[in-house]
CSV table of C-alpha atoms and ligand atoms in Angstrom, one decimal:
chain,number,residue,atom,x,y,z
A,367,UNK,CA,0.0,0.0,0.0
A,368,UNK,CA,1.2,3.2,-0.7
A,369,UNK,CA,2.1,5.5,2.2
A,370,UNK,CA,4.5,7.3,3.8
A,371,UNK,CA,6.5,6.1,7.1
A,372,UNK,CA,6.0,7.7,10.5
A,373,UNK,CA,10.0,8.5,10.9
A,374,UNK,CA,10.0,10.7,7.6
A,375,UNK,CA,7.3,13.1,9.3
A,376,UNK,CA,9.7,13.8,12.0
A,377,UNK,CA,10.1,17.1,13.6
A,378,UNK,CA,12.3,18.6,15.8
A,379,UNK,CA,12.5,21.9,17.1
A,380,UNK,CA,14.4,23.3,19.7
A,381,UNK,CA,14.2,26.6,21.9
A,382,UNK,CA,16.5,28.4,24.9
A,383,UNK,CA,14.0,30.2,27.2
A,384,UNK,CA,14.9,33.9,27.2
A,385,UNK,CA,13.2,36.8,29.3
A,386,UNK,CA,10.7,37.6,27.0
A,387,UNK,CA,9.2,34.1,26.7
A,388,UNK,CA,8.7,34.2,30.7
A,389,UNK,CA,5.9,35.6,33.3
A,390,UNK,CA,6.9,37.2,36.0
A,391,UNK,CA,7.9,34.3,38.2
A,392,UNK,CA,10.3,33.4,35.4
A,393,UNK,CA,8.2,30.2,34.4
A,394,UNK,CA,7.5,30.1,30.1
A,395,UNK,CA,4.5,31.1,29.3
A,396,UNK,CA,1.8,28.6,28.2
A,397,UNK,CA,0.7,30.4,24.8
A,398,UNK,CA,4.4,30.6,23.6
A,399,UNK,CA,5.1,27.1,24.0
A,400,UNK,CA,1.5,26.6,22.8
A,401,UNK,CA,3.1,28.4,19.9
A,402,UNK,CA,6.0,26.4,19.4
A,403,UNK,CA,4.1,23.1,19.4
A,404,UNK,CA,1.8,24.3,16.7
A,405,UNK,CA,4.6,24.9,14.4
A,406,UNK,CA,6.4,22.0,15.3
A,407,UNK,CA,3.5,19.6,14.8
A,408,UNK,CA,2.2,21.8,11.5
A,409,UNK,CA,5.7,21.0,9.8
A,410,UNK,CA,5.1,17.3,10.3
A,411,UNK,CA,1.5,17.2,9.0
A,412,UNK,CA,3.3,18.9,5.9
A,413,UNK,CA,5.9,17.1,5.5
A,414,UNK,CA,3.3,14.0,5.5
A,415,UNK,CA,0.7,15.6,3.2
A,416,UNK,CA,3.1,17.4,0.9
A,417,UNK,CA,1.6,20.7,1.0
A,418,UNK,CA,0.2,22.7,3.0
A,419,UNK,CA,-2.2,21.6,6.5
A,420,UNK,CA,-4.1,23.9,8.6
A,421,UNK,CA,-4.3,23.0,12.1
A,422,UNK,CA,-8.1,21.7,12.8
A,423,UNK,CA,-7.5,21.2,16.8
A,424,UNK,CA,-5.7,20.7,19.6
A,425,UNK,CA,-6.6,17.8,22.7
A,426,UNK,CA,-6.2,19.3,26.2
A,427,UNK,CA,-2.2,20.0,27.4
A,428,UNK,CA,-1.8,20.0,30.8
A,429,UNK,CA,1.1,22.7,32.2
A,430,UNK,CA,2.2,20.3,35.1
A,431,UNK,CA,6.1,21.4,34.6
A,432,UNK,CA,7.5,24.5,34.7
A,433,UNK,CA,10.0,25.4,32.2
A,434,UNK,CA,12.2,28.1,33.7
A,435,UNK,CA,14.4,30.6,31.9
A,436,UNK,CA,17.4,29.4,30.9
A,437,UNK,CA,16.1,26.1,29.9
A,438,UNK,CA,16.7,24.4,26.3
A,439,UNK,CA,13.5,22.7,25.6
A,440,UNK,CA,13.3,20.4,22.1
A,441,UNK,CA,9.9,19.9,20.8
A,442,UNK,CA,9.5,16.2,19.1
A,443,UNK,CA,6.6,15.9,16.4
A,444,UNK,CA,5.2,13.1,13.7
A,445,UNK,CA,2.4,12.2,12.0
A,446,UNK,CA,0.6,9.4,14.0
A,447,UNK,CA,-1.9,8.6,11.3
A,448,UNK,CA,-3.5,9.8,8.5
A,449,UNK,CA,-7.7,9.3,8.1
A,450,UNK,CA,-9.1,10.8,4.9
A,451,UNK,CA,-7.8,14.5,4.9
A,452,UNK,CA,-7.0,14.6,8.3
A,453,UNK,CA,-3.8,13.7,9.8
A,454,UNK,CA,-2.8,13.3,13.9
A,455,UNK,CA,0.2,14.3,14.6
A,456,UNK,CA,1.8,13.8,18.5
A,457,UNK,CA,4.2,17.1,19.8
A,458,UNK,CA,6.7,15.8,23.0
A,459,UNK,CA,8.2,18.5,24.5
A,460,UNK,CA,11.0,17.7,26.9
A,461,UNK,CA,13.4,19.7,29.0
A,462,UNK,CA,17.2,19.4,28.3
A,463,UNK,CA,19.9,19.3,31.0
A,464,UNK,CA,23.1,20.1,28.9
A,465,UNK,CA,25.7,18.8,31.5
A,466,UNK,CA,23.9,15.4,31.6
A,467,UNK,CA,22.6,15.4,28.5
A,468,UNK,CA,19.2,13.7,30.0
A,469,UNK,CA,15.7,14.8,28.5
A,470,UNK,CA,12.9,15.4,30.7
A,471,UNK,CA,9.1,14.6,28.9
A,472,UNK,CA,7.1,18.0,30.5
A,473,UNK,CA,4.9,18.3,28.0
A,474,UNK,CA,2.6,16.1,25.3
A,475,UNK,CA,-0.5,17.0,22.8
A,476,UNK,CA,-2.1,15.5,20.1
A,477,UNK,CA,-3.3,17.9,17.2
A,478,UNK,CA,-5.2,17.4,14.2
A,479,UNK,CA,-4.3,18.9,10.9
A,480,UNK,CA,-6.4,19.3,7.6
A,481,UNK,CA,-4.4,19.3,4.3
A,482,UNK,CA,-5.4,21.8,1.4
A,483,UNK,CA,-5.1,21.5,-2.5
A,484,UNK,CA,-2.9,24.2,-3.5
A,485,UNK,CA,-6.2,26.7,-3.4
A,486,UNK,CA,-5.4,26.3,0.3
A,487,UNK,CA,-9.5,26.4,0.2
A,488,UNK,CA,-11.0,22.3,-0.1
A,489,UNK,CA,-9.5,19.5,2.2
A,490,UNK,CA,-7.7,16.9,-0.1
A,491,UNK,CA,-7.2,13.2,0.6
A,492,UNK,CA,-4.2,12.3,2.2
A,493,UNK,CA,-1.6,9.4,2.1
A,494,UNK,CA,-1.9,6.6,5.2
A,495,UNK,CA,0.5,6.3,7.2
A,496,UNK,CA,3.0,3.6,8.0
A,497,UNK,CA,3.7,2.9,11.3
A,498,UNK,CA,6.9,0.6,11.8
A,499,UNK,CA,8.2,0.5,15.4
A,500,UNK,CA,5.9,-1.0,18.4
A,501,UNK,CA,5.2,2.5,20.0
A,502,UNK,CA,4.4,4.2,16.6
A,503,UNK,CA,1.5,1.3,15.8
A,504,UNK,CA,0.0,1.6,19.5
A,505,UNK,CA,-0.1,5.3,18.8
A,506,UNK,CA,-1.4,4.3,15.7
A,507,UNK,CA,-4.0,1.8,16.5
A,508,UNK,CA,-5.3,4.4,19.3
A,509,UNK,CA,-5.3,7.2,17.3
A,510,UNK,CA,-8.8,6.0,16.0
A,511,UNK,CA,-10.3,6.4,19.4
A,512,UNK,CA,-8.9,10.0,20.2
A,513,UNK,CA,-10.4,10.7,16.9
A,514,UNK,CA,-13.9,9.8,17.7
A,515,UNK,CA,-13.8,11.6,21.3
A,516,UNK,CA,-12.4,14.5,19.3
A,517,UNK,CA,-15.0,14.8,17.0
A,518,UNK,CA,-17.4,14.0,19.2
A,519,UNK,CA,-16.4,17.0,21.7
A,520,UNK,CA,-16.3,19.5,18.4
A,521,UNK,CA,-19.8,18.3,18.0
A,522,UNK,CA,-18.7,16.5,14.7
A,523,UNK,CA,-19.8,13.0,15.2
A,524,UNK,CA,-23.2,11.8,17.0
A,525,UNK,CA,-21.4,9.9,21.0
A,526,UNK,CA,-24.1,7.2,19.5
A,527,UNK,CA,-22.1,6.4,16.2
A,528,UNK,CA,-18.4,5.5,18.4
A,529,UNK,CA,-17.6,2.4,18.0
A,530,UNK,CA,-14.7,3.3,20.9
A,531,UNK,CA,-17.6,4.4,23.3
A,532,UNK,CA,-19.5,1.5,22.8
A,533,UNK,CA,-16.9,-0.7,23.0
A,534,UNK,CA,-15.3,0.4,26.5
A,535,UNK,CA,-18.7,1.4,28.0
A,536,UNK,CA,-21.9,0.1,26.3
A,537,UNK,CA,-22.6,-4.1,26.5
A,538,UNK,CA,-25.3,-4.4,23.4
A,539,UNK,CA,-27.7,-7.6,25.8
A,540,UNK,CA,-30.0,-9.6,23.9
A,541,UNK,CA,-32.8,-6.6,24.0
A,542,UNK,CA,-30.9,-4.4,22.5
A,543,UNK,CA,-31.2,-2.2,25.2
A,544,UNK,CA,-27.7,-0.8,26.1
A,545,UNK,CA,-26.5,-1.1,29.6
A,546,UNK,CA,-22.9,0.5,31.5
B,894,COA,C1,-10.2,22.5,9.6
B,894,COA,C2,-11.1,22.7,8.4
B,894,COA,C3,-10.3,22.7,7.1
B,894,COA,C4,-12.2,21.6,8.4
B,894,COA,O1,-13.1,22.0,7.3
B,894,COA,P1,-14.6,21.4,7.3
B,894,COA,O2,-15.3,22.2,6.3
B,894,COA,O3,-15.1,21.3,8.7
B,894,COA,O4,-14.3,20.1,6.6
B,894,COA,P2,-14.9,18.7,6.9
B,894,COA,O5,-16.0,18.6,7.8
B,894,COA,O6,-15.0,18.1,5.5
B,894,COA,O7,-13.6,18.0,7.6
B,894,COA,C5,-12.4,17.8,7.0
B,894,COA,C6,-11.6,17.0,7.9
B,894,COA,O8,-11.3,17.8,9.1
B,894,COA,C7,-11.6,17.0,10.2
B,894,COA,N1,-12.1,17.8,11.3
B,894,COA,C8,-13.0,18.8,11.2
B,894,COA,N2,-13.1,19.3,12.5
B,894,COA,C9,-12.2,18.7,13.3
B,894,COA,C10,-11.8,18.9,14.6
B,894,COA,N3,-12.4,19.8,15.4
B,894,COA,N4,-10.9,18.1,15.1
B,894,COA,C11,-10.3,17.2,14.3
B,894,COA,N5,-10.6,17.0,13.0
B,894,COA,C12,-11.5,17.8,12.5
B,894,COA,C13,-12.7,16.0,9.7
B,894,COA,O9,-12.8,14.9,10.6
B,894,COA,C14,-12.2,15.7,8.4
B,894,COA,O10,-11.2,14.7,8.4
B,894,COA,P3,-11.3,13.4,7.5
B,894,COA,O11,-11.4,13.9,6.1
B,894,COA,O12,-9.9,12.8,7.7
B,894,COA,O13,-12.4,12.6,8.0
B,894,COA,C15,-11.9,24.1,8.5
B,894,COA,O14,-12.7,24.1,9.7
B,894,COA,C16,-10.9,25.3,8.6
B,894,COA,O15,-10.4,25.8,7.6
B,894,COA,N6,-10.7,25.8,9.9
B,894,COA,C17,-9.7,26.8,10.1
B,894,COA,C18,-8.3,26.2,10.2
B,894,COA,C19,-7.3,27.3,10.5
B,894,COA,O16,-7.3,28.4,10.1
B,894,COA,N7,-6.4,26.9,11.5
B,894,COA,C20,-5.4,27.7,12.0
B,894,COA,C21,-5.7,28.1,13.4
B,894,COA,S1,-6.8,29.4,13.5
């Protein structure tokens, strides 16, 4: 089938906190990394669709770490799969401590891009994706549930029509009567 691997829709971006990225406790502020992430993740859904992608949403981020000034942060993106013309793509964003060279995960969202035809105007299909390593097809195979519960929250699919929802919480008994 054709498609296009996960690893060649890599991203990676990489940002030293200055004073102007802070608030005044010295912590980065949410919307610039928001920021960062965006772009990150957009260049991935590009490089996957071959043209341009417009972001269609974001899943919730949680700011559980500060990132203080002075930090290096690198922002990890890739395509986790591809639908009809949307694509989800994962953004990591981890702290870096240069004397030990370890990277600390502080931050993780899932967006959802829509490619254009070169109108940048009508969604156009896009390629599937591959996924070849054992983390890449869970995120993969799961990506299919995040969808529904995403377009279920953007009021874009009916909670009755998930397959996900029915699956984890509905037991169809003989009746046909649903129960939890
Ligand atoms: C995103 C956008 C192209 C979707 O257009 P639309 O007319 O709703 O198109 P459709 O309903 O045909 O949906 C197209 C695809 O978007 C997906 N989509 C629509 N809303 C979505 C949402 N909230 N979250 C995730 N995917 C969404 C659909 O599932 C569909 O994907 P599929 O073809 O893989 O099944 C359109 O809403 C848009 O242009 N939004 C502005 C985008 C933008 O400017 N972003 C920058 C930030 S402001």
């Amino acid at each position: 089938m054709e498609g296009r691997k996960v690893s060649d829709t890599l991203n990676i971006h990489t940002e030293l906190i200055m004073p102007a990225h802070t608030n005044p406790i010295g912590n980065l502020m949410g919307g610039h990394l928001l920021s960062w992430m965006d772009v990150c993740a957009g260049i991935s859904a590009i490089k996957h669709s071959g043209g341009i992608s417009v972001t269609a949403s974001l899943d919730n981020v949680s700011f559980n770490l500060p990132i203080k000034m002075g930090d290096i942060v690198i922002l990890k993106s890739f395509v986790t799969r591809a639908f009809n013309t949307s694509m989800e793509v994962i953004c990591e964003v981890f702290i870096k401590n240069i004397k030990t060279q370890e990277e600390v995960k502080s931050h993780e969202a899932f967006f959802s891009f829509v490619g254009l035809d070169f109108r940048n105007t009508t969604p156009i299909k896009v390629l599937p994706v591959i996924p070849e390593t054992e983390r890449e097809k869970e995120l993969y195979e799961d990506a299919l549930h995040r969808r529904e519960l995403r377009l279920i929250n953007a009021g874009k699919m009916n909670a009755k029509d998930s397959v996900y929802l029915k699956k984890e919480f509905f037991n169809d008994n003989d009746d046909g009567v649903n129960v939890i």
